[in-house]
mmCIF file of C-alpha atoms in Angstrom:
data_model
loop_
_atom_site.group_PDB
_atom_site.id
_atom_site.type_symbol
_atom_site.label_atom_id
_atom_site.label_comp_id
_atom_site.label_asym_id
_atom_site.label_seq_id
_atom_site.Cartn_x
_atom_site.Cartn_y
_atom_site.Cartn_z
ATOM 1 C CA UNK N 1 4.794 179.345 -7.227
ATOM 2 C CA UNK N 2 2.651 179.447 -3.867
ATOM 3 C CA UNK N 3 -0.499 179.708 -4.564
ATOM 4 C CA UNK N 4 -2.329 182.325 -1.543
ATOM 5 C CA UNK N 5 -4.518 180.012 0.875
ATOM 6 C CA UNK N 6 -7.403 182.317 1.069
ATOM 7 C CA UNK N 7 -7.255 181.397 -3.242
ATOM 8 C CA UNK N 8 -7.600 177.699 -2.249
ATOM 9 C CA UNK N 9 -10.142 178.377 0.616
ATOM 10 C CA UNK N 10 -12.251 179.742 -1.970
ATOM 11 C CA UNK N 11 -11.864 177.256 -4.543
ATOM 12 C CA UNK N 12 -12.652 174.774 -2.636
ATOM 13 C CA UNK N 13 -16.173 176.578 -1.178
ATOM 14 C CA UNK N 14 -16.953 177.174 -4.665
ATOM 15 C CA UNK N 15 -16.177 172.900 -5.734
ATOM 16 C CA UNK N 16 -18.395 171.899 -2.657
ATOM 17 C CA UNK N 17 -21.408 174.393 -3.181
ATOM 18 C CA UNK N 18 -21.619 173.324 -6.662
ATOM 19 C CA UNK N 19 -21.326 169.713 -5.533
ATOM 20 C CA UNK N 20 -24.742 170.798 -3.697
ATOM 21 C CA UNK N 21 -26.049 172.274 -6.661
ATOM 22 C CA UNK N 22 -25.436 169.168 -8.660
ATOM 23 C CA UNK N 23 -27.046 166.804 -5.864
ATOM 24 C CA UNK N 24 -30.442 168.626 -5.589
ATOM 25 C CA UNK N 25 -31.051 168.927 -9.167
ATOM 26 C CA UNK N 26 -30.049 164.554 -9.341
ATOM 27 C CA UNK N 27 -32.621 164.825 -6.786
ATOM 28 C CA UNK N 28 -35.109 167.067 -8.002
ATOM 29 C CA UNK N 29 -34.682 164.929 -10.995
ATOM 30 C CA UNK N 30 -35.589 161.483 -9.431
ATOM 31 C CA UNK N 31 -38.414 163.036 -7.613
ATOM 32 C CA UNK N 32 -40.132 164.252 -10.482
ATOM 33 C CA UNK N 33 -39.304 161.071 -12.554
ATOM 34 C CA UNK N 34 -40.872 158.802 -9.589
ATOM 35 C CA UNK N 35 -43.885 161.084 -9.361
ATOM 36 C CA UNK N 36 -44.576 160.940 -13.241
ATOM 37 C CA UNK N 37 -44.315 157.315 -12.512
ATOM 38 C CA UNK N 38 -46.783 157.023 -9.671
ATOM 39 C CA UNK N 39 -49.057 159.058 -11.888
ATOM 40 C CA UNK N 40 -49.125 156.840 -14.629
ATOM 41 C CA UNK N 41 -49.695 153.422 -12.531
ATOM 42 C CA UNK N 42 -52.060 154.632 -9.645
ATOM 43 C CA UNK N 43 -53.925 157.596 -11.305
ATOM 44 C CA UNK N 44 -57.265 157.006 -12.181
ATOM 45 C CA UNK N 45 -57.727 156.856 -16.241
ATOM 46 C CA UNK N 46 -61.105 158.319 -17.441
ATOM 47 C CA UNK N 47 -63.270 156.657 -19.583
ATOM 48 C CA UNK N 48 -64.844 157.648 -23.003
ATOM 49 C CA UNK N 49 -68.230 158.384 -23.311
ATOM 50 C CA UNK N 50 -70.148 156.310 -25.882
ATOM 51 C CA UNK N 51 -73.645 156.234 -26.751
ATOM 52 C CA UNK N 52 -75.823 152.866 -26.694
ATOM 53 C CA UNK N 53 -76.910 153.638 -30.544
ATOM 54 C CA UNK N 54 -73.139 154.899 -31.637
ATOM 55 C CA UNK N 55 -71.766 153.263 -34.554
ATOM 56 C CA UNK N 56 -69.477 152.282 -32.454
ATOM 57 C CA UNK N 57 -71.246 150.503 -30.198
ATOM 58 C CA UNK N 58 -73.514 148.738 -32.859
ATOM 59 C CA UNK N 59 -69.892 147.671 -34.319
ATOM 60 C CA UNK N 60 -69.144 146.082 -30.909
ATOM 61 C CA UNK N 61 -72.554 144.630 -30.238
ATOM 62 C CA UNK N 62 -72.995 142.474 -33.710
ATOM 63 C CA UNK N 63 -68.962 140.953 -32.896
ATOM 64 C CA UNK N 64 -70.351 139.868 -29.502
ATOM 65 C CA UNK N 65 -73.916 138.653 -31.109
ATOM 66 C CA UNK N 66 -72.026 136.900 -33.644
ATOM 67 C CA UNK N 67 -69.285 135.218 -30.650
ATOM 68 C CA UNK N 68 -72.155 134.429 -28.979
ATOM 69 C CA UNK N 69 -74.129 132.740 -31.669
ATOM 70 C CA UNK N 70 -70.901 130.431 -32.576
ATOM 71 C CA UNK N 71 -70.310 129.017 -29.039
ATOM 72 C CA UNK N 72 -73.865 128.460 -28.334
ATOM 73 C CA UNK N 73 -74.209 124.508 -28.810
ATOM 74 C CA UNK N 74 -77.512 123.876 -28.581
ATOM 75 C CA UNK N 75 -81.149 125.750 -29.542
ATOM 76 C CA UNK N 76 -81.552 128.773 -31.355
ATOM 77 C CA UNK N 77 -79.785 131.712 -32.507
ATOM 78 C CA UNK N 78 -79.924 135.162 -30.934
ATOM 79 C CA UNK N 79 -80.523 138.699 -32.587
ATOM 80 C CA UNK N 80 -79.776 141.716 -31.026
ATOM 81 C CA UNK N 81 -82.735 143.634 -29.616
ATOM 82 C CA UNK N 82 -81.078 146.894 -28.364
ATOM 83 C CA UNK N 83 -78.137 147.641 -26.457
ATOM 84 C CA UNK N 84 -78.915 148.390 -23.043
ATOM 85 C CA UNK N 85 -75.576 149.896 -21.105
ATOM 86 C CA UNK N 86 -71.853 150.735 -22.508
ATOM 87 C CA UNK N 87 -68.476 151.191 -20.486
ATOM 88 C CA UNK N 88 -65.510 152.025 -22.659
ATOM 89 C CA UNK N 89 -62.264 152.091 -20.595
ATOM 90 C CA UNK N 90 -58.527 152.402 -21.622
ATOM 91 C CA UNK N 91 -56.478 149.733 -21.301
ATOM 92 C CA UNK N 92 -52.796 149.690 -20.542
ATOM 93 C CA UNK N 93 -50.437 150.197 -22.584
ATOM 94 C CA UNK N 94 -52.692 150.082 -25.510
ATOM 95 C CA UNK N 95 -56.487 150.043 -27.043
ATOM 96 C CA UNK N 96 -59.811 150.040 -24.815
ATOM 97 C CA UNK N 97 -61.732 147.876 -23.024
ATOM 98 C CA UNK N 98 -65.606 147.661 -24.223
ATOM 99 C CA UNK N 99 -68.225 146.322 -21.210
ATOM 100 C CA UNK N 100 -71.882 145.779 -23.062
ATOM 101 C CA UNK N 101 -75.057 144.814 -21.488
ATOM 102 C CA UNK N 102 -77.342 143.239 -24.548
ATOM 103 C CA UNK N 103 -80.926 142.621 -24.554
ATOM 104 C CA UNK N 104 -81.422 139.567 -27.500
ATOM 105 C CA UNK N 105 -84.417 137.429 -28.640
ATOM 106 C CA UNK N 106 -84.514 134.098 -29.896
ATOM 107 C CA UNK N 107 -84.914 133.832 -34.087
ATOM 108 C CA UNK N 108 -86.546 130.450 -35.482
ATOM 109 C CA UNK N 109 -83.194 129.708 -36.836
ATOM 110 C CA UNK N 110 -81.561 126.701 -34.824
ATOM 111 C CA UNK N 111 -77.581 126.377 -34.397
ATOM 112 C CA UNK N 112 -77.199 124.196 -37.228
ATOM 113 C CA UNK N 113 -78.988 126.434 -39.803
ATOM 114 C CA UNK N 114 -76.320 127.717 -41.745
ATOM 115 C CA UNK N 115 -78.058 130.975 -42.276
ATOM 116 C CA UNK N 116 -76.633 134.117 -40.981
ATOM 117 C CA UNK N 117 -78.300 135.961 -37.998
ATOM 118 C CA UNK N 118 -79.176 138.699 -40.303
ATOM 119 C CA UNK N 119 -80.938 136.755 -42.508
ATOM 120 C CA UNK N 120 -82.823 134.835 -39.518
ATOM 121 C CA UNK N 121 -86.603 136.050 -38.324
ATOM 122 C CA UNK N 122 -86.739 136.803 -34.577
ATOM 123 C CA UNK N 123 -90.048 134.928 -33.014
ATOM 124 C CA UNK N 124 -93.161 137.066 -32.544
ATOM 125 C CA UNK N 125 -94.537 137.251 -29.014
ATOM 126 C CA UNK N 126 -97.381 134.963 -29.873
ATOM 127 C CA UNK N 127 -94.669 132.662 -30.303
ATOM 128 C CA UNK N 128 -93.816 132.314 -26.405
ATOM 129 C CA UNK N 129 -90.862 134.419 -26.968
ATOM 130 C CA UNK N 130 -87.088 133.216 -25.299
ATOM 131 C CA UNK N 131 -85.254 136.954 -24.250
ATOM 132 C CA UNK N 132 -81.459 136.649 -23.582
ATOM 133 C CA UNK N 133 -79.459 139.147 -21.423
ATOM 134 C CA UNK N 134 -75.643 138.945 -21.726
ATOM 135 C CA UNK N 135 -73.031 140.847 -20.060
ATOM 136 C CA UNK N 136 -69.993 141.204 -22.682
ATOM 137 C CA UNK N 137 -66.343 142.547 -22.188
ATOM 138 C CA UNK N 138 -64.051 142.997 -25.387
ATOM 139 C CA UNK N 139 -61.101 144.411 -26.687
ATOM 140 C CA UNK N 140 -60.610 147.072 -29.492
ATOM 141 C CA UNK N 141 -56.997 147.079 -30.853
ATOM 142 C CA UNK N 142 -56.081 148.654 -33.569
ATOM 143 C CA UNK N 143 -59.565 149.403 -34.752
ATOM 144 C CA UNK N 144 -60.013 145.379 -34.630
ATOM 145 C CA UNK N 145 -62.495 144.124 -31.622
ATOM 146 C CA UNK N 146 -62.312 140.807 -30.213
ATOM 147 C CA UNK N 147 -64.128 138.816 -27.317
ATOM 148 C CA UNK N 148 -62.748 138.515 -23.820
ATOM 149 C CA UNK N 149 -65.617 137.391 -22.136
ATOM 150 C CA UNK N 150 -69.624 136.420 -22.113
ATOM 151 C CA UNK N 151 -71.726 136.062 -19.255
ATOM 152 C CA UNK N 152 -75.307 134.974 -20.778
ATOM 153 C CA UNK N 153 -78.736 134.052 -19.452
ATOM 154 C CA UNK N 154 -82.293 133.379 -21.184
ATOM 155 C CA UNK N 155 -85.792 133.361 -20.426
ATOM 156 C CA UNK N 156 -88.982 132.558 -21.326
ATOM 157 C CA UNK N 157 -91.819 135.514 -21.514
ATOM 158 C CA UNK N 158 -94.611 134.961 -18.953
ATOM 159 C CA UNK N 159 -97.629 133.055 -19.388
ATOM 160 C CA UNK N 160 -99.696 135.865 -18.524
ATOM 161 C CA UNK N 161 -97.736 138.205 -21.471
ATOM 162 C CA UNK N 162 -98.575 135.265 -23.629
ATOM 163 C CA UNK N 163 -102.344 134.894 -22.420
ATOM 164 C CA UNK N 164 -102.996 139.123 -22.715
ATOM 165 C CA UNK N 165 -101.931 139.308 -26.318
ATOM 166 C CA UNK N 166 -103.387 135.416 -27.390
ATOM 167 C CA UNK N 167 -105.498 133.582 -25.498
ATOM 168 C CA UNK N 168 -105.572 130.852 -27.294
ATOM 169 C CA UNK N 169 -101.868 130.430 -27.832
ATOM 170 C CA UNK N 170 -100.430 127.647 -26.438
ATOM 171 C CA UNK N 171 -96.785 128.008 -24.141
ATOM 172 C CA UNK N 172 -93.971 126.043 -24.364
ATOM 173 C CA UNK N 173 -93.878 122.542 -22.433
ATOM 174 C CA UNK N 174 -91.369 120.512 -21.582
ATOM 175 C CA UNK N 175 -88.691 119.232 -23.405
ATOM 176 C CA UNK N 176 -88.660 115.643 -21.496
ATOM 177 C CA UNK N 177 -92.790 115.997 -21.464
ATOM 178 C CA UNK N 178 -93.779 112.185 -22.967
ATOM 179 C CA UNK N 179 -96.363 113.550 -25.069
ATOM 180 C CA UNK N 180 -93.355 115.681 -26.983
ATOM 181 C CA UNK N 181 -91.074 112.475 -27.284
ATOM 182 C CA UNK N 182 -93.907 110.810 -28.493
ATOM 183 C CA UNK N 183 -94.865 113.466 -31.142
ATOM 184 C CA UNK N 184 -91.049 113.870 -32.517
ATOM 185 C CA UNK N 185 -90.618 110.007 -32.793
ATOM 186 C CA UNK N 186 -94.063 109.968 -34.749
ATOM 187 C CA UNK N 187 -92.983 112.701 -36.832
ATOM 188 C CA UNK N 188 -89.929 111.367 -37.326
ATOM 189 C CA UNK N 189 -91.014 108.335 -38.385
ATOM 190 C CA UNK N 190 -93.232 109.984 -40.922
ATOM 191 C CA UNK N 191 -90.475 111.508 -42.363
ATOM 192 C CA UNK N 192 -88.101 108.911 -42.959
ATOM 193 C CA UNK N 193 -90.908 106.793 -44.577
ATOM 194 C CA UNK N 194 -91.913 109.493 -46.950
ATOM 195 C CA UNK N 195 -89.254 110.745 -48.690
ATOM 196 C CA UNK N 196 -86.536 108.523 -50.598
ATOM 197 C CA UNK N 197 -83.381 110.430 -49.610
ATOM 198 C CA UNK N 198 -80.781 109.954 -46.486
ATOM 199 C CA UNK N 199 -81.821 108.426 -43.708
ATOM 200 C CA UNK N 200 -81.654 110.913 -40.515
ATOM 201 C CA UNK N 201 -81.876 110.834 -36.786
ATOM 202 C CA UNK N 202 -83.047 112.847 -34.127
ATOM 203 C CA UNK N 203 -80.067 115.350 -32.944
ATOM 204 C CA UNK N 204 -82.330 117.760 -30.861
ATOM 205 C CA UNK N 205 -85.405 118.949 -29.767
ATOM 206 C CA UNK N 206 -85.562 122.083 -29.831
ATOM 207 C CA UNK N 207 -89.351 123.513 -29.053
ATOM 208 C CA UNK N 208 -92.531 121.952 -28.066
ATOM 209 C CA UNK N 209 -96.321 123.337 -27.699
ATOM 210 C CA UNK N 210 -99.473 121.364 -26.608
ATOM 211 C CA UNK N 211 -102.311 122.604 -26.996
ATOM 212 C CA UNK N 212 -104.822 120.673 -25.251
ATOM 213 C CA UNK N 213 -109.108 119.460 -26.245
ATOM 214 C CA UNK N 214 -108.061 118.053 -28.323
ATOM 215 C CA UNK N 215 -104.630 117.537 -27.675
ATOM 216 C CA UNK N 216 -102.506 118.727 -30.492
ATOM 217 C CA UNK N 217 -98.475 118.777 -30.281
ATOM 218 C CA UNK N 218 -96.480 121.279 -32.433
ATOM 219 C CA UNK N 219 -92.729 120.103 -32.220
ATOM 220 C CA UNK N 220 -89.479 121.681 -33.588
ATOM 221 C CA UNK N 221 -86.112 119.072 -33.467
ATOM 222 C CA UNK N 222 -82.816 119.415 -34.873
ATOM 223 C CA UNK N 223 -81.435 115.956 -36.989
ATOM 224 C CA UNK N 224 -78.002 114.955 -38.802
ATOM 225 C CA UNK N 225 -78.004 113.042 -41.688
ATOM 226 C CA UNK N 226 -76.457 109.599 -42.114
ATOM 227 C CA UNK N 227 -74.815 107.042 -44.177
ATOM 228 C CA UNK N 228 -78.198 104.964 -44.716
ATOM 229 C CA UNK N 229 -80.849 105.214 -47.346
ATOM 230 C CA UNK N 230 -84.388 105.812 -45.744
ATOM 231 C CA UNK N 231 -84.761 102.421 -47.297
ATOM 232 C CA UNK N 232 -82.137 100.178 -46.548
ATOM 233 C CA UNK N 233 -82.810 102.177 -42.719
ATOM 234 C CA UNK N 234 -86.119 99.786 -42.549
ATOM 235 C CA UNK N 235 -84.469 96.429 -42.291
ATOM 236 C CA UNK N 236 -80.761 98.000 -40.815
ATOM 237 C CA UNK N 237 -81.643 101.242 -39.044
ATOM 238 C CA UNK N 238 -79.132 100.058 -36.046
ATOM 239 C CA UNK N 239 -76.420 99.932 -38.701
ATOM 240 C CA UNK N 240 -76.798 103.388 -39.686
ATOM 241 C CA UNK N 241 -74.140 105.409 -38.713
ATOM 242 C CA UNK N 242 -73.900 109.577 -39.079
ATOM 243 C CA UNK N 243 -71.340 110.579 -41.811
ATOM 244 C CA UNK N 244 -67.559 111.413 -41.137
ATOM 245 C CA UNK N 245 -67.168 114.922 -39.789
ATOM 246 C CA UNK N 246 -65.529 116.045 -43.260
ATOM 247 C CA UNK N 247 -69.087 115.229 -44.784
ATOM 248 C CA UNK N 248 -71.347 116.090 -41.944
ATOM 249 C CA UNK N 249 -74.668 117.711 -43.106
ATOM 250 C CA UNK N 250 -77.415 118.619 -40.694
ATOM 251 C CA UNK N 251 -81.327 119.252 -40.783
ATOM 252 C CA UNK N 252 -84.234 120.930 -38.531
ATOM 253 C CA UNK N 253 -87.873 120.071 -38.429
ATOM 254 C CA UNK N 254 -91.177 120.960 -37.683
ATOM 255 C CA UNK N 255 -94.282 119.197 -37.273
ATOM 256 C CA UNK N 256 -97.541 118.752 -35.452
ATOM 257 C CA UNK N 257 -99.281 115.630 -34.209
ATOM 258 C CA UNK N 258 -102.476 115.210 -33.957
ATOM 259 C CA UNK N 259 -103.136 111.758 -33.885
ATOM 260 C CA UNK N 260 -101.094 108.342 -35.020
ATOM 261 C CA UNK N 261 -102.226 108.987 -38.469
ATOM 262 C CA UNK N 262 -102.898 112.542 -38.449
ATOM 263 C CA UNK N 263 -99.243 113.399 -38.508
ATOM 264 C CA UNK N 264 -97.710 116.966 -40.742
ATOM 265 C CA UNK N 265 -94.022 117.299 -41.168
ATOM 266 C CA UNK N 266 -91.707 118.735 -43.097
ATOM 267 C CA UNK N 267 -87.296 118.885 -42.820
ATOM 268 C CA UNK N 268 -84.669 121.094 -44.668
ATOM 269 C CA UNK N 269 -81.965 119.137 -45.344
ATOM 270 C CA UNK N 270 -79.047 121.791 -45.054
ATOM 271 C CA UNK N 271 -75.928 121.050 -47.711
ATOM 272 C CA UNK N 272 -72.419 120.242 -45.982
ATOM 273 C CA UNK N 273 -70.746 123.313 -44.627
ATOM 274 C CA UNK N 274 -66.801 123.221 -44.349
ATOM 275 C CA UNK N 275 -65.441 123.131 -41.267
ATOM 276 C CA UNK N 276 -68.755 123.008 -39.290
ATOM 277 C CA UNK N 277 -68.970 119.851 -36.790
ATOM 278 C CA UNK N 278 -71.740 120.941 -34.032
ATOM 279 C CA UNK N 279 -69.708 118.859 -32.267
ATOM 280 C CA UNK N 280 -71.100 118.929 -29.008
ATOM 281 C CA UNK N 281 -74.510 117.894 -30.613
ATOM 282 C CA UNK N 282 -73.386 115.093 -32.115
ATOM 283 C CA UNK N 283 -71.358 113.743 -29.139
ATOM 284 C CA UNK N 284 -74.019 113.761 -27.224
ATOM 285 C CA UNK N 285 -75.853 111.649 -29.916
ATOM 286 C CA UNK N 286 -72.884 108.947 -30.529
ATOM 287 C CA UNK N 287 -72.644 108.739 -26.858
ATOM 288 C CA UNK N 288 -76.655 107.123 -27.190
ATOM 289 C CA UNK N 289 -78.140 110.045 -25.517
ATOM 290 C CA UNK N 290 -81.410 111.887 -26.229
ATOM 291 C CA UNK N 291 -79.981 115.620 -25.453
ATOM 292 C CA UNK N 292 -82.309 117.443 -23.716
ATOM 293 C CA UNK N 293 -85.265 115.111 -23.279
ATOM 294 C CA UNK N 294 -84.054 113.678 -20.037
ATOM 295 C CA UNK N 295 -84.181 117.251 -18.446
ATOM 296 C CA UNK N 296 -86.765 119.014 -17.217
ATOM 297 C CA UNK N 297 -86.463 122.233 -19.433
ATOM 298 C CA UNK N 298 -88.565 124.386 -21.655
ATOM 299 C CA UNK N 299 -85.972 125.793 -23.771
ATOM 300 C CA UNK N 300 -81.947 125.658 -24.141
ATOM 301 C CA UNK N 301 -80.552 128.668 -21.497
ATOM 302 C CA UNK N 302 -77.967 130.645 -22.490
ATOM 303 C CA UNK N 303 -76.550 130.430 -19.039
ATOM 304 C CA UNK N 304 -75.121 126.701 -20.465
ATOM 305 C CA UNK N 305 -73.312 128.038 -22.882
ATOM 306 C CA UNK N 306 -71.840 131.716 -21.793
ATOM 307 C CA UNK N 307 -69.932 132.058 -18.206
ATOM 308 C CA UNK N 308 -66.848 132.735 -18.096
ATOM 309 C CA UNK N 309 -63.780 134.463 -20.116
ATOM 310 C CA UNK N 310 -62.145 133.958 -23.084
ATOM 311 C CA UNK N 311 -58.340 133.368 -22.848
ATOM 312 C CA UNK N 312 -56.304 136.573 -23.262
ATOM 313 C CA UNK N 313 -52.962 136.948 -22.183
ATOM 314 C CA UNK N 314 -52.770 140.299 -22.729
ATOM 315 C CA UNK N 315 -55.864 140.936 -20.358
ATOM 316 C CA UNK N 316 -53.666 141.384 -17.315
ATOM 317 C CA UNK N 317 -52.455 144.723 -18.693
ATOM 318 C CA UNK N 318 -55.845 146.156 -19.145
ATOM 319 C CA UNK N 319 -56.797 149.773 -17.320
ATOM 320 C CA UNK N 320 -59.245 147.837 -15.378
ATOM 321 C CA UNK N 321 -56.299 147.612 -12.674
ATOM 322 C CA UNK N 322 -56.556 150.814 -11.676
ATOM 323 C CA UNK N 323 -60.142 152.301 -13.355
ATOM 324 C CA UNK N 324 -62.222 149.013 -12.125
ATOM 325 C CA UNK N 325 -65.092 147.819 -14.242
ATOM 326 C CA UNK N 326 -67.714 150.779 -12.565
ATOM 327 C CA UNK N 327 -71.286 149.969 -13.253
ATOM 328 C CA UNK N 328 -73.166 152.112 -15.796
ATOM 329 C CA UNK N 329 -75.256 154.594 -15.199
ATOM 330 C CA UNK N 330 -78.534 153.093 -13.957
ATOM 331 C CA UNK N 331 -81.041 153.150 -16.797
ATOM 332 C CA UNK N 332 -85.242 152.005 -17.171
ATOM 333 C CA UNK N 333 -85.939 150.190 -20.196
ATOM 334 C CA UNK N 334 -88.350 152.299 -22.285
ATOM 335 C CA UNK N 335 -91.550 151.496 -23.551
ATOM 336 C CA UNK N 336 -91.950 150.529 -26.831
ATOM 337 C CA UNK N 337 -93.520 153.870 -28.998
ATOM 338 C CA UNK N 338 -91.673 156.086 -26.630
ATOM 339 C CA UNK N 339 -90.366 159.502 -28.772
ATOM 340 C CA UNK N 340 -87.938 161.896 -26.943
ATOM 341 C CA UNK N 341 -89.016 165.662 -27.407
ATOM 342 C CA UNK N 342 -86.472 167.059 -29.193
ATOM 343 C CA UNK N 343 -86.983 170.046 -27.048
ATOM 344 C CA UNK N 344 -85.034 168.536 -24.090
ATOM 345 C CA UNK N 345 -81.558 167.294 -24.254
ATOM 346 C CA UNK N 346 -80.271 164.226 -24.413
ATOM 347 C CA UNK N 347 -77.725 164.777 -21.797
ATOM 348 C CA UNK N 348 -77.214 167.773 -19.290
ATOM 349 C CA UNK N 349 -75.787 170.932 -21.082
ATOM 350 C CA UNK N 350 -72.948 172.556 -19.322
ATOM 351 C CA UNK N 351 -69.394 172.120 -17.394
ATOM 352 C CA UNK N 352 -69.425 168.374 -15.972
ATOM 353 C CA UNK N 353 -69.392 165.084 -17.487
ATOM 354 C CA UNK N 354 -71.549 163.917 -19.932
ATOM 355 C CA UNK N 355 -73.246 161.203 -19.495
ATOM 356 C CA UNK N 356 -73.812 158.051 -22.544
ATOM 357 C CA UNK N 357 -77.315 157.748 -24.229
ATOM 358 C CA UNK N 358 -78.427 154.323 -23.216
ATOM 359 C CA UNK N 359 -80.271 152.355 -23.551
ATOM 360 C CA UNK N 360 -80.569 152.105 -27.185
ATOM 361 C CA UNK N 361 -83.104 151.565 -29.904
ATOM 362 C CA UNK N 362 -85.359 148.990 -29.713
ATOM 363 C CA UNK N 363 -84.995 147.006 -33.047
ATOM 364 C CA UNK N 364 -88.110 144.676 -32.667
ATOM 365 C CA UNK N 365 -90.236 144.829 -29.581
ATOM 366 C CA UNK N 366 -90.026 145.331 -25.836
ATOM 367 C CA UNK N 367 -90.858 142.143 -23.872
#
């Protein structure tokens, strides 16, 4: 059979229209797929507004006080004293990226107290207080946070603060000052002779007043136990070495001086804890060093300790690619006693973003 070649003609418009058909929706298909794409890896993710005094943010701020605390090698521990800016971004392709700006103070708990930072008393300003500031990023996955990174720095209230509220309380000198050496060897000394336990040795010194006519020195040092008897220390003291790292056991100090024989002292002796080396403190010691009194400092900075990031591999996937770590909102610290009328809101009412609640509650007192 012949089949009519207007039949075929027609066919054949029909095959190559469709053929069109076909090709613009493969197209229209692509184009939509690529721009989905685009949108996902260039758009601009938003971020989630968190108050300074959120659970939340509390949650984050005592894992980053607590990081903090751990990998600080030498001086005291930190407590929080309010949380002073939050960022929360998300991060690619899972869980949020936390940026907190901390305000801390210095407790009279030194590193190798084993006591918990809860249970440790934060200096009062007569005390010549230490403030930290630390700039902290972490990572929330799965409801679990984690430090990425700590960028810390410390110091010391002013004189004048000190002199306004005390005027007859003395400021901290220097670590390396010969009249502090001279008061913790005395002390030392004193120690060792008086009591019938393990002979120990200086590890650190940690704080040191003067307060001058007459001249009277109020020291605070760090010391680690070892294998000697206080008495067999008096004929073989350069034979006493500090006990394997498996048995290690640690001590702090205080004391003030006020003359050769006018010497008060007294040391907690802290019982082994598992695991815990203070490493860095006692390499410094077996290397024959005296840390800290060859340098001209008034207290151990935070800035030593805290610069830098932790490793993360999976940090490279984080929204900060394409959101960027954007400064907080610019805030004042508050004065201390300072009570928001409830009458005005927190944050503008209305259409258009809101705006986080920062900085937080003051826990002990504004320096």
């Amino acid at each position: 059979n012949i089949v009519p070649s207007s039949v075929i003609l027609k066919g054949s418009r029909f095959s190559h229209c469709a053929m069109k058909v076909l090709v613009a929706l493969l197209l229209l298909v692509q184009l939509l797929s690529c721009k989905a794409l685009l949108h996902g890896l260039f758009h601009p993710l938003h971020t989630r507004v968190l108050d300074c005094d959120d659970p939340e943010s509390e949650e984050a701020a005592a894992i980053a006080v607590s990081y903090i605390n751990a990998h600080h090698p030498h001086g005291y521990k930190y407590a929080l004293n309010s949380i002073e800016k939050i960022n929360v971004l998300p991060r690619r392709p899972f869980g949020e990226i936390f940026v907190l700006e901390l305000d801390l103070l210095e407790t009279v708990c030194h590193v190798v107290n084993p006591l918990p930072i809860e249970n440790c008393t934060v200096r009062p300003p007569t005390d010549h207080v230490v403030e930290g500031d630390c700039d902290v990023k972490l990572v929330k996955l799965e409801g679990n946070f984690s430090v990425l990174s700590t960028k810390c720095h410390s110091t010391l209230d002013s004189a004048e603060d000190i002199t306004q509220i005390c005027s007859d309380c003395p400021i901290l000198a220097l670590l390396n000052d010969s009249q502090v050496i001279n008061a913790v060897d005395l002390a030392l000394t004193e120690y060792n002779r008086g009591q019938d336990g393990a002979y120990v040795k200086l590890l650190e010194i940690g704080r040191a007043q003067i307060q001058h006519f007459p001249d009277i020195v109020s020291v605070e040092f760090a010391v680690v136990v070892t294998n000697c008897s206080a008495k067999d220390a008096q004929d073989h003291v350069d034979d006493c070495q500090l006990l394997p790292t498996d048995l290690a056991q640690f001590g702090f100090c205080n004391a003030v001086v006020f003359t050769k024989t006018n010497i008060t002292v007294s040391c907690t002796i802290y019982e082994h804890q598992p695991g815990v080396t203070h490493h860095h403190l006692t390499h410094d010691h077996l290397g024959g060093q005296r840390p800290t009194v060859v340098q001209g400092f008034k207290h151990h900075d935070l800035r030593h300790s805290h610069h830098g990031s932790v490793h993360d591999t999976s940090e490279s996937s984080s929204a900060e690619t394409s959101v960027g770590l954007k400064p907080a909102i610019p805030v004042v610290k508050r004065a201390v006693g300072t009570v928001q009328d409830p009458t005005v809101p927190s944050h503008p009412v209305g259409p258009g973003p809101r705006h986080p609640v920062c900085p937080g509650k003051i826990r002990h007192f504004q320096v």
